Amino acid sequence: MVQIITIDGPASSGKSSLAKKISLKYDSPILYSGRLYRAVALDIINQNINLNNKSAILKCIKRINKKKLDSKDLFSRKVDLISSVISSKKYIRESLCEFQKSFPKKYAKKNHYAIIEGRDIGTIIFPKAKYKIFMWADAEIRAKRRYEQIIKNGGKASIKTIYKEIVARDKKDMSRKIAPLKPAVNSVLLDTTYLDIEQAFNAIIKILTSK
Ligand code: DC
């Protein structure tokens, strides 16, 4: 039977990099659940939909497909902002629940593991998952990593602005009434403030091979 690995944590804590490394080692499919919120946000922006227009937003959710989840356009500051706003709406979270719950059955038929990363995966979506990881790192370190990533990709950024945005998103994610970001019961806390991705990965491999 497929074992579910949930990876939750705040923005830029290294969830995606860790998920990718586990996926490569064990040939396991990954669902980056934030992309579901981002895909809806992008559709809202492109179609100029009012954020109170529930029926139009529900149609955006129905239009989500694999191609949309792989779009490069999902990663812009505007999408960051709108996805963060819509992620606190109950009906949107509920509608996206099904997609996430059916992911392992649909995409991990012959794989040992299915990896799902996000904010509420170990708490709400897969509370019974065998492996739950909660990633953390100081906001200053996360801002520095994000800044370096943007510069490496040839972009321009201000570390102060990134830091402010990270702190604001943390606050929103952790204080919202529905599905706030918090460590799940039985989760392993992985603080990467002083760990690089390789060290974090080694720590997780030890856990996966010891249970
Ligand atoms: O992980 P990300 O930055 O791609 O997520 C985009 C937005 O979606 C972010 O504001 C947090 C939100 N999100 C959420 O509320 N629940 C999830 N399971 C995943 C992401």
GROMACS .gro file of C-alpha atoms and ligand atoms in nm:
model
  231
    1MET     CA    1   0.000   0.000   0.000
    2VAL     CA    2   0.121   0.351  -0.077
    3GLN     CA    3   0.257   0.539   0.224
    4ILE     CA    4   0.179   0.908   0.245
    5ILE     CA    5   0.447   1.161   0.338
    6THR     CA    6   0.310   1.502   0.431
    7ILE     CA    7   0.539   1.805   0.438
    8ASP     CA    8   0.395   2.123   0.585
    9GLY     CA    9   0.560   2.449   0.674
   10PRO     CA   10   0.577   2.821   0.605
   11ALA     CA   11   0.679   2.990   0.280
   12SER     CA   12   1.041   2.929   0.173
   13SER     CA   13   1.115   2.676   0.447
   14GLY     CA   14   1.253   2.428   0.192
   15LYS     CA   15   0.943   2.205   0.156
   16SER     CA   16   0.959   2.181  -0.223
   17SER     CA   17   1.332   2.111  -0.236
   18LEU     CA   18   1.300   1.841   0.025
   19ALA     CA   19   0.994   1.690  -0.146
   20LYS     CA   20   1.184   1.682  -0.477
   21LYS     CA   21   1.482   1.503  -0.325
   22ILE     CA   22   1.263   1.240  -0.157
   23SER     CA   23   1.071   1.200  -0.480
   24LEU     CA   24   1.390   1.140  -0.680
   25LYS     CA   25   1.528   0.890  -0.431
   26TYR     CA   26   1.209   0.684  -0.411
   27ASP     CA   27   1.055   0.760  -0.750
   28SER     CA   28   0.744   0.902  -0.581
   29PRO     CA   29   0.486   1.147  -0.717
   30ILE     CA   30   0.456   1.489  -0.547
   31LEU     CA   31   0.159   1.719  -0.514
   32TYR     CA   32   0.258   2.077  -0.437
   33SER     CA   33  -0.079   2.174  -0.294
   34GLY     CA   34   0.004   2.546  -0.298
   35ARG     CA   35  -0.013   2.523  -0.677
   36LEU     CA   36  -0.384   2.445  -0.653
   37TYR     CA   37  -0.440   2.778  -0.478
   38ARG     CA   38  -0.202   2.947  -0.719
   39ALA     CA   39  -0.382   2.804  -1.025
   40VAL     CA   40  -0.715   2.938  -0.899
   41ALA     CA   41  -0.552   3.275  -0.822
   42LEU     CA   42  -0.400   3.293  -1.171
   43ASP     CA   43  -0.736   3.217  -1.331
   44ILE     CA   44  -0.898   3.487  -1.115
   45ILE     CA   45  -0.635   3.740  -1.225
   46ASN     CA   46  -0.649   3.646  -1.595
   47GLN     CA   47  -1.026   3.659  -1.605
   48ASN     CA   48  -1.052   3.962  -1.381
   49ILE     CA   49  -1.290   3.784  -1.144
   50ASN     CA   50  -1.415   3.964  -0.835
   51LEU     CA   51  -1.294   3.789  -0.518
   52ASN     CA   52  -1.654   3.777  -0.391
   53ASN     CA   53  -1.783   3.601  -0.704
   54LYS     CA   54  -1.818   3.251  -0.557
   55SER     CA   55  -1.971   3.079  -0.860
   56ALA     CA   56  -1.703   3.213  -1.098
   57ILE     CA   57  -1.430   3.103  -0.855
   58LEU     CA   58  -1.583   2.756  -0.824
   59LYS     CA   59  -1.562   2.734  -1.204
   60CYS     CA   60  -1.190   2.819  -1.182
   61ILE     CA   61  -1.148   2.526  -0.943
   62LYS     CA   62  -1.322   2.294  -1.190
   63ARG     CA   63  -1.084   2.410  -1.464
   64ILE     CA   64  -0.770   2.303  -1.272
   65ASN     CA   65  -0.568   2.046  -1.463
   66LYS     CA   66  -0.214   1.911  -1.466
   67LYS     CA   67  -0.099   2.156  -1.732
   68LYS     CA   68  -0.218   2.452  -1.526
   69LEU     CA   69  -0.038   2.318  -1.219
   70ASP     CA   70   0.290   2.315  -1.414
   71SER     CA   71   0.259   2.670  -1.546
   72LYS     CA   72   0.550   2.906  -1.480
   73ASP     CA   73   0.300   3.188  -1.443
   74LEU     CA   74   0.195   3.049  -1.105
   75PHE     CA   75   0.498   3.216  -0.951
   76SER     CA   76   0.453   3.590  -0.946
   77ARG     CA   77   0.404   3.838  -0.663
   78LYS     CA   78   0.046   3.898  -0.775
   79VAL     CA   79  -0.031   3.527  -0.761
   80ASP     CA   80   0.144   3.507  -0.421
   81LEU     CA   81  -0.090   3.773  -0.293
   82ILE     CA   82  -0.420   3.647  -0.440
   83SER     CA   83  -0.351   3.283  -0.352
   84SER     CA   84  -0.285   3.387   0.005
   85VAL     CA   85  -0.614   3.581   0.019
   86ILE     CA   86  -0.829   3.303  -0.131
   87SER     CA   87  -0.669   3.033   0.084
   88SER     CA   88  -0.859   3.163   0.386
   89LYS     CA   89  -1.199   3.106   0.218
   90LYS     CA   90  -1.370   2.796   0.351
   91TYR     CA   91  -1.555   2.697   0.033
   92ILE     CA   92  -1.232   2.715  -0.168
   93ARG     CA   93  -1.042   2.496   0.079
   94GLU     CA   94  -1.328   2.245   0.082
   95SER     CA   95  -1.351   2.233  -0.297
   96LEU     CA   96  -0.977   2.173  -0.327
   97CYS     CA   97  -0.987   1.898  -0.067
   98GLU     CA   98  -1.105   1.629  -0.308
   99PHE     CA   99  -0.823   1.688  -0.556
  100GLN     CA  100  -0.569   1.645  -0.276
  101LYS     CA  101  -0.732   1.341  -0.118
  102SER     CA  102  -0.757   1.153  -0.445
  103PHE     CA  103  -0.395   1.229  -0.544
  104PRO     CA  104  -0.223   0.917  -0.397
  105LYS     CA  105  -0.478   0.678  -0.545
  106LYS     CA  106  -0.461   0.843  -0.887
  107TYR     CA  107  -0.090   0.905  -0.918
  108ALA     CA  108   0.090   0.659  -0.689
  109LYS     CA  109  -0.054   0.327  -0.801
  110LYS     CA  110   0.278   0.141  -0.810
  111ASN     CA  111   0.488   0.370  -0.593
  112HIS     CA  112   0.585   0.310  -0.236
  113TYR     CA  113   0.536   0.674  -0.133
  114ALA     CA  114   0.320   0.971  -0.234
  115ILE     CA  115   0.442   1.312  -0.119
  116ILE     CA  116   0.207   1.602  -0.057
  117GLU     CA  117   0.337   1.937   0.059
  118GLY     CA  118   0.150   2.243   0.181
  119ARG     CA  119   0.021   2.399   0.500
  120ASP     CA  120  -0.257   2.170   0.628
  121ILE     CA  121  -0.170   1.835   0.475
  122GLY     CA  122  -0.077   1.656   0.797
  123THR     CA  123  -0.349   1.828   1.000
  124ILE     CA  124  -0.656   1.831   0.770
  125ILE     CA  125  -0.599   1.651   0.441
  126PHE     CA  126  -0.412   1.338   0.555
  127PRO     CA  127  -0.427   1.335   0.936
  128LYS     CA  128  -0.358   0.961   0.933
  129ALA     CA  129  -0.047   0.979   0.714
  130LYS     CA  130   0.235   0.758   0.832
  131TYR     CA  131   0.506   1.022   0.788
  132LYS     CA  132   0.440   1.384   0.876
  133ILE     CA  133   0.710   1.647   0.852
  134PHE     CA  134   0.677   2.004   0.972
  135MET     CA  135   0.950   2.227   0.833
  136TRP     CA  136   1.058   2.549   0.992
  137ALA     CA  137   1.333   2.811   0.960
  138ASP     CA  138   1.375   3.164   1.096
  139ALA     CA  139   1.204   3.422   0.874
  140GLU     CA  140   1.536   3.607   0.823
  141ILE     CA  141   1.704   3.294   0.692
  142ARG     CA  142   1.408   3.215   0.466
  143ALA     CA  143   1.416   3.571   0.326
  144LYS     CA  144   1.790   3.540   0.261
  145ARG     CA  145   1.743   3.206   0.079
  146ARG     CA  146   1.457   3.343  -0.131
  147TYR     CA  147   1.662   3.653  -0.217
  148GLU     CA  148   1.960   3.444  -0.325
  149GLN     CA  149   1.734   3.224  -0.539
  150ILE     CA  150   1.589   3.528  -0.721
  151ILE     CA  151   1.934   3.679  -0.781
  152LYS     CA  152   2.068   3.342  -0.903
  153ASN     CA  153   1.783   3.330  -1.156
  154GLY     CA  154   1.882   3.672  -1.285
  155GLY     CA  155   1.603   3.863  -1.110
  156LYS     CA  156   1.606   4.174  -0.892
  157ALA     CA  157   1.484   4.186  -0.534
  158SER     CA  158   1.508   4.365  -0.204
  159ILE     CA  159   1.581   4.142   0.093
  160LYS     CA  160   1.392   4.380   0.324
  161THR     CA  161   1.075   4.357   0.111
  162ILE     CA  162   1.100   3.978   0.090
  163TYR     CA  163   1.141   3.957   0.467
  164LYS     CA  164   0.834   4.176   0.524
  165GLU     CA  165   0.628   3.966   0.279
  166ILE     CA  166   0.736   3.640   0.442
  167VAL     CA  167   0.643   3.766   0.789
  168ALA     CA  168   0.304   3.886   0.660
  169ARG     CA  169   0.231   3.552   0.489
  170ASP     CA  170   0.335   3.356   0.800
  171LYS     CA  171   0.099   3.563   1.008
  172LYS     CA  172  -0.187   3.507   0.763
  173ASP     CA  173  -0.122   3.133   0.725
  174MET     CA  174  -0.089   3.074   1.099
  175SER     CA  175  -0.372   3.291   1.223
  176ARG     CA  176  -0.651   3.210   0.978
  177LYS     CA  177  -0.954   3.041   1.131
  178ILE     CA  178  -0.975   2.758   0.878
  179ALA     CA  179  -0.688   2.512   0.845
  180PRO     CA  180  -0.417   2.733   0.996
  181LEU     CA  181  -0.055   2.638   0.951
  182LYS     CA  182   0.055   2.443   1.258
  183PRO     CA  183   0.248   2.124   1.330
  184ALA     CA  184   0.029   1.814   1.301
  185VAL     CA  185  -0.001   1.567   1.586
  186ASN     CA  186   0.282   1.311   1.554
  187SER     CA  187   0.475   1.527   1.310
  188VAL     CA  188   0.852   1.550   1.304
  189LEU     CA  189   0.976   1.907   1.338
  190LEU     CA  190   1.261   1.986   1.104
  191ASP     CA  191   1.413   2.327   1.174
  192THR     CA  192   1.637   2.413   0.880
  193THR     CA  193   1.763   2.745   1.017
  194TYR     CA  194   2.107   2.589   1.059
  195LEU     CA  195   2.066   2.291   0.824
  196ASP     CA  196   2.120   2.288   0.452
  197ILE     CA  197   1.897   2.083   0.222
  198GLU     CA  198   2.136   1.787   0.221
  199GLN     CA  199   2.137   1.766   0.601
  200ALA     CA  200   1.758   1.800   0.614
  201PHE     CA  201   1.725   1.526   0.352
  202ASN     CA  202   1.956   1.292   0.546
  203ALA     CA  203   1.753   1.347   0.862
  204ILE     CA  204   1.432   1.252   0.677
  205ILE     CA  205   1.584   0.944   0.516
  206LYS     CA  206   1.680   0.822   0.862
  207ILE     CA  207   1.318   0.861   0.973
  208LEU     CA  208   1.177   0.691   0.662
  209THR     CA  209   1.409   0.395   0.698
  210SER     CA  210   1.368   0.354   1.073
  211LYS     CA  211   0.987   0.334   1.103
  212DC      O1  212   0.317   2.682  -0.090
  212DC      P1  213   0.279   2.802  -0.179
  212DC      O2  214   0.359   2.925  -0.147
  212DC      O3  215   0.287   2.769  -0.324
  212DC      O4  216   0.126   2.834  -0.145
  212DC      C1  217   0.055   2.936  -0.208
  212DC      C2  218  -0.050   2.991  -0.112
  212DC      O5  219  -0.147   2.891  -0.083
  212DC      C3  220   0.006   3.038   0.023
  212DC      O6  221  -0.049   3.166   0.052
  212DC      C4  222  -0.041   2.939   0.124
  212DC      C5  223  -0.161   2.874   0.058
  212DC      N1  224  -0.170   2.731   0.086
  212DC      C6  225  -0.261   2.688   0.178
  212DC      O7  226  -0.332   2.769   0.238
  212DC      N2  227  -0.276   2.555   0.202
  212DC      C7  228  -0.200   2.466   0.138
  212DC      N3  229  -0.217   2.335   0.164
  212DC      C8  230  -0.104   2.508   0.046
  212DC      C9  231  -0.088   2.642   0.022
   0.00000   0.00000   0.00000
